[in-house]
PDB file of C-alpha atoms in Angstrom:
ATOM      1  CA  MET D   6       7.807  15.210  13.979  1.00  0.00           C
ATOM      2  CA  PHE D   7      11.837  16.484  13.694  1.00  0.00           C
ATOM      3  CA  GLY D   8      10.763  19.447  11.606  1.00  0.00           C
ATOM      4  CA  LYS D   9      11.500  20.173   7.923  1.00  0.00           C
ATOM      5  CA  PRO D  10      14.399  17.774   6.559  1.00  0.00           C
ATOM      6  CA  SER D  11      17.479  19.731   5.201  1.00  0.00           C
ATOM      7  CA  PRO D  12      17.743  19.631   0.989  1.00  0.00           C
ATOM      8  CA  LEU D  13      21.166  17.589   1.457  1.00  0.00           C
ATOM      9  CA  THR D  14      19.416  15.022   3.375  1.00  0.00           C
ATOM     10  CA  VAL D  15      16.363  14.756   0.906  1.00  0.00           C
ATOM     11  CA  ALA D  16      19.147  14.837  -1.945  1.00  0.00           C
ATOM     12  CA  THR D  17      21.300  11.958  -0.130  1.00  0.00           C
ATOM     13  CA  GLY D  18      18.260  10.190   0.815  1.00  0.00           C
ATOM     14  CA  ARG D  19      17.158  10.496  -3.075  1.00  0.00           C
ATOM     15  CA  LEU D  20      20.804   9.040  -4.182  1.00  0.00           C
ATOM     16  CA  LEU D  21      20.500   6.333  -1.717  1.00  0.00           C
ATOM     17  CA  VAL D  22      17.474   4.918  -3.184  1.00  0.00           C
ATOM     18  CA  PHE D  23      18.150   5.361  -6.621  1.00  0.00           C
ATOM     19  CA  ILE D  24      21.464   3.695  -6.652  1.00  0.00           C
ATOM     20  CA  SER D  25      20.772   0.875  -4.401  1.00  0.00           C
ATOM     21  CA  GLY D  26      17.451   0.543  -5.860  1.00  0.00           C
ATOM     22  CA  SER D  27      19.213   0.051  -9.550  1.00  0.00           C
ATOM     23  CA  LEU D  28      21.844  -2.156  -8.091  1.00  0.00           C
ATOM     24  CA  GLY D  29      19.344  -4.627  -6.065  1.00  0.00           C
ATOM     25  CA  THR D  30      17.162  -4.819  -9.516  1.00  0.00           C
ATOM     26  CA  LEU D  31      20.398  -5.759 -11.096  1.00  0.00           C
ATOM     27  CA  LEU D  32      21.024  -8.350  -8.549  1.00  0.00           C
ATOM     28  CA  LEU D  33      17.493  -9.394  -8.618  1.00  0.00           C
ATOM     29  CA  ALA D  34      17.706 -10.130 -12.360  1.00  0.00           C
ATOM     30  CA  PHE D  35      20.671 -11.967 -11.805  1.00  0.00           C
ATOM     31  CA  ALA D  36      19.172 -14.003  -9.471  1.00  0.00           C
ATOM     32  CA  ALA D  37      16.159 -14.683 -11.808  1.00  0.00           C
ATOM     33  CA  MET D  38      18.469 -16.043 -14.219  1.00  0.00           C
ATOM     34  CA  ASN D  39      19.910 -18.552 -11.774  1.00  0.00           C
ATOM     35  CA  ASP D  40      19.828 -18.383  -8.001  1.00  0.00           C
ATOM     36  CA  ALA D  41      23.418 -19.848  -7.519  1.00  0.00           C
ATOM     37  CA  ILE D  42      24.730 -16.600  -9.144  1.00  0.00           C
ATOM     38  CA  LEU D  43      23.924 -14.914  -5.761  1.00  0.00           C
ATOM     39  CA  LEU D  44      25.578 -17.557  -3.641  1.00  0.00           C
ATOM     40  CA  HIS D  45      28.708 -18.426  -5.545  1.00  0.00           C
ATOM     41  CA  VAL D  46      29.815 -15.440  -7.417  1.00  0.00           C
ATOM     42  CA  LYS D  47      32.223 -13.378  -4.864  1.00  0.00           C
ATOM     43  CA  ILE D  48      33.251  -9.896  -5.432  1.00  0.00           C
ATOM     44  CA  GLY D  49      35.907  -9.537  -2.830  1.00  0.00           C
ATOM     45  CA  GLN D  50      35.630 -11.601  -0.291  1.00  0.00           C
ATOM     46  CA  TRP D  51      31.959 -11.768   0.031  1.00  0.00           C
ATOM     47  CA  ASN D  52      29.328 -13.146  -2.276  1.00  0.00           C
ATOM     48  CA  LEU D  53      26.636 -11.275  -4.300  1.00  0.00           C
ATOM     49  CA  LEU D  54      23.792 -12.139  -1.543  1.00  0.00           C
ATOM     50  CA  TRP D  55      25.811 -10.149   0.714  1.00  0.00           C
ATOM     51  CA  TYR D  56      25.772  -7.282  -1.340  1.00  0.00           C
ATOM     52  CA  ALA D  57      21.712  -7.821  -1.660  1.00  0.00           C
ATOM     53  CA  GLY D  58      21.411  -7.254   2.011  1.00  0.00           C
ATOM     54  CA  VAL D  59      24.003  -4.097   2.043  1.00  0.00           C
ATOM     55  CA  LEU D  60      21.697  -2.797  -0.720  1.00  0.00           C
ATOM     56  CA  GLY D  61      18.547  -3.347   1.219  1.00  0.00           C
ATOM     57  CA  ALA D  62      19.869  -1.364   4.148  1.00  0.00           C
ATOM     58  CA  CYS D  63      20.791   1.375   2.165  1.00  0.00           C
ATOM     59  CA  PHE D  64      17.361   1.504   0.214  1.00  0.00           C
ATOM     60  CA  SER D  65      15.843   1.228   3.655  1.00  0.00           C
ATOM     61  CA  ALA D  66      18.383   4.228   5.253  1.00  0.00           C
ATOM     62  CA  GLY D  67      17.328   6.386   1.971  1.00  0.00           C
ATOM     63  CA  LYS D  68      13.820   5.835   2.263  1.00  0.00           C
ATOM     64  CA  GLY D  69      14.050   6.894   6.017  1.00  0.00           C
ATOM     65  CA  MET D  70      15.752  10.173   4.860  1.00  0.00           C
ATOM     66  CA  LEU D  71      12.890  10.966   2.651  1.00  0.00           C
ATOM     67  CA  SER D  72       9.598  12.868   3.705  1.00  0.00           C
ATOM     68  CA  LYS D  73       6.311  10.817   3.883  1.00  0.00           C
ATOM     69  CA  ALA D  74       3.874  12.046   2.044  1.00  0.00           C
ATOM     70  CA  THR D  75       1.663  12.939   4.862  1.00  0.00           C
ATOM     71  CA  SER D  76       4.230  15.108   5.921  1.00  0.00           C
ATOM     72  CA  PRO D  77       3.478  18.840   5.932  1.00  0.00           C
ATOM     73  CA  HIS D  78       7.109  19.257   4.531  1.00  0.00           C
ATOM     74  CA  PHE D  79       6.366  16.722   1.697  1.00  0.00           C
ATOM     75  CA  GLY D  80       8.342  19.316  -0.715  1.00  0.00           C
ATOM     76  CA  HIS D  81       8.002  21.836  -3.139  1.00  0.00           C
ATOM     77  CA  ALA D  82       7.462  19.492  -5.842  1.00  0.00           C
ATOM     78  CA  ARG D  83       3.660  18.325  -4.564  1.00  0.00           C
ATOM     79  CA  ARG D  84       1.051  19.779  -6.862  1.00  0.00           C
ATOM     80  CA  ASN D  85      -1.882  21.293  -5.384  1.00  0.00           C
ATOM     81  CA  LEU D  86      -4.256  18.811  -6.049  1.00  0.00           C
ATOM     82  CA  ILE D  87      -7.200  20.967  -5.059  1.00  0.00           C
ATOM     83  CA  GLU D  88      -6.414  23.663  -7.460  1.00  0.00           C
ATOM     84  CA  ASP D  89      -5.841  20.854 -10.013  1.00  0.00           C
ATOM     85  CA  MET D  90      -9.503  19.453  -9.689  1.00  0.00           C
ATOM     86  CA  ASP D  91     -10.753  23.236  -9.850  1.00  0.00           C
ATOM     87  CA  ALA D  92      -8.589  23.562 -12.801  1.00  0.00           C
ATOM     88  CA  ALA D  93      -9.833  20.523 -14.810  1.00  0.00           C
ATOM     89  CA  LEU D  94     -13.555  21.189 -13.950  1.00  0.00           C
ATOM     90  CA  GLU D  95     -13.039  24.556 -15.286  1.00  0.00           C
ATOM     91  CA  LYS D  96     -11.332  23.183 -18.486  1.00  0.00           C
ATOM     92  CA  ILE D  97     -14.191  21.356 -18.885  1.00  0.00           C
ATOM     93  CA  ALA D  98     -16.344  23.782 -18.425  1.00  0.00           C
ATOM     94  CA  THR D  99     -14.902  25.587 -21.479  1.00  0.00           C
ATOM     95  CA  HIS D 100     -16.267  22.576 -23.586  1.00  0.00           C
ATOM     96  CA  THR D 101     -19.608  22.211 -21.970  1.00  0.00           C
ATOM     97  CA  HIS D 102     -20.354  25.639 -20.891  1.00  0.00           C
ATOM     98  CA  TYR D 103     -21.609  24.612 -17.978  1.00  0.00           C
ATOM     99  CA  LEU D 104     -20.604  25.169 -14.532  1.00  0.00           C
ATOM    100  CA  PRO D 105     -22.961  25.875 -11.458  1.00  0.00           C
ATOM    101  CA  ASP D 106     -22.032  28.703  -8.828  1.00  0.00           C
ATOM    102  CA  ALA D 107     -22.301  25.556  -6.217  1.00  0.00           C
ATOM    103  CA  TRP D 108     -19.456  23.723  -8.260  1.00  0.00           C
ATOM    104  CA  ARG D 109     -16.903  26.817  -8.366  1.00  0.00           C
ATOM    105  CA  LYS D 110     -14.112  26.205  -6.240  1.00  0.00           C
ATOM    106  CA  ARG D 111     -15.700  22.800  -5.117  1.00  0.00           C
ATOM    107  CA  GLY D 112     -13.740  20.190  -7.494  1.00  0.00           C
ATOM    108  CA  TRP D 113     -12.446  18.540  -4.371  1.00  0.00           C
ATOM    109  CA  ASP D 114     -16.056  18.197  -2.974  1.00  0.00           C
ATOM    110  CA  GLU D 115     -17.788  15.008  -3.178  1.00  0.00           C
ATOM    111  CA  LYS D 116     -21.061  16.590  -4.164  1.00  0.00           C
ATOM    112  CA  THR D 117     -19.853  18.031  -6.857  1.00  0.00           C
ATOM    113  CA  LYS D 118     -18.272  14.998  -8.018  1.00  0.00           C
ATOM    114  CA  LYS D 119     -21.732  13.008  -7.563  1.00  0.00           C
ATOM    115  CA  ALA D 120     -23.577  15.778  -9.610  1.00  0.00           C
ATOM    116  CA  PHE D 121     -21.005  15.787 -12.326  1.00  0.00           C
ATOM    117  CA  SER D 122     -20.726  12.209 -12.695  1.00  0.00           C
ATOM    118  CA  SER D 123     -24.555  11.651 -13.003  1.00  0.00           C
ATOM    119  CA  MET D 124     -24.961  14.025 -15.953  1.00  0.00           C
ATOM    120  CA  PHE D 125     -22.024  12.272 -18.001  1.00  0.00           C
ATOM    121  CA  GLN D 126     -22.518   8.430 -17.750  1.00  0.00           C
ATOM    122  CA  PHE D 127     -19.648   5.963 -18.734  1.00  0.00           C
ATOM    123  CA  LYS D 128     -19.299   4.885 -22.258  1.00  0.00           C
ATOM    124  CA  ALA D 129     -20.594   1.466 -21.820  1.00  0.00           C
ATOM    125  CA  ASN D 130     -23.358   2.551 -19.564  1.00  0.00           C
ATOM    126  CA  HIS D 131     -24.406   4.921 -22.247  1.00  0.00           C
ATOM    127  CA  PHE D 132     -23.826   2.457 -24.936  1.00  0.00           C
ATOM    128  CA  ALA D 133     -26.118   0.187 -22.808  1.00  0.00           C
ATOM    129  CA  MET D 134     -28.759   2.428 -22.421  1.00  0.00           C
ATOM    130  CA  GLU D 135     -28.680   3.139 -26.361  1.00  0.00           C
ATOM    131  CA  ILE D 136     -29.352  -0.501 -27.076  1.00  0.00           C
ATOM    132  CA  ALA D 137     -32.075  -1.054 -24.411  1.00  0.00           C
ATOM    133  CA  SER D 138     -34.018   2.065 -26.077  1.00  0.00           C
ATOM    134  CA  ILE D 139     -33.608   0.513 -29.339  1.00  0.00           C
ATOM    135  CA  ILE D 140     -35.464  -2.683 -28.048  1.00  0.00           C
ATOM    136  CA  VAL D 141     -37.885  -1.062 -25.603  1.00  0.00           C
ATOM    137  CA  ALA D 142     -39.073   1.945 -27.843  1.00  0.00           C
ATOM    138  CA  PRO D 143     -41.325  -0.380 -30.328  1.00  0.00           C
ATOM    139  CA  PHE D 144     -43.268  -1.623 -27.454  1.00  0.00           C
ATOM    140  CA  ILE D 145     -43.792   2.040 -25.927  1.00  0.00           C
ATOM    141  CA  LEU D 146     -44.888   3.286 -29.455  1.00  0.00           C
TER     142      LEU D 146
END
């Protein structure tokens, strides 16, 4: 909506989130030990409950400075999940020696997932089928 955020804004937001989250967690740990600590311990002229509120506001302001995950400017650190899925499928193909042309560069596709999943069952399901085959085999023979 507003364009790509500046690196300084993102760095400031991350710093605010980290510091206020850390100190807020510390105050939360104090409150878990004894809730009266937040009301009766004072630093300066304010008690720890006031500082918890200020840290919460700083945390919210820092989160507001960061890009949302759905933003096109989420950041260079975001991994390309489509390429990761294709690479994982090719890595599996090196072990199974099976990669149909319909699956190439389509690791993200739901049809590819269903076709792959139907070939490789979960271990529990596979175990149950093996046990059932031991019981049913004498009746078939």
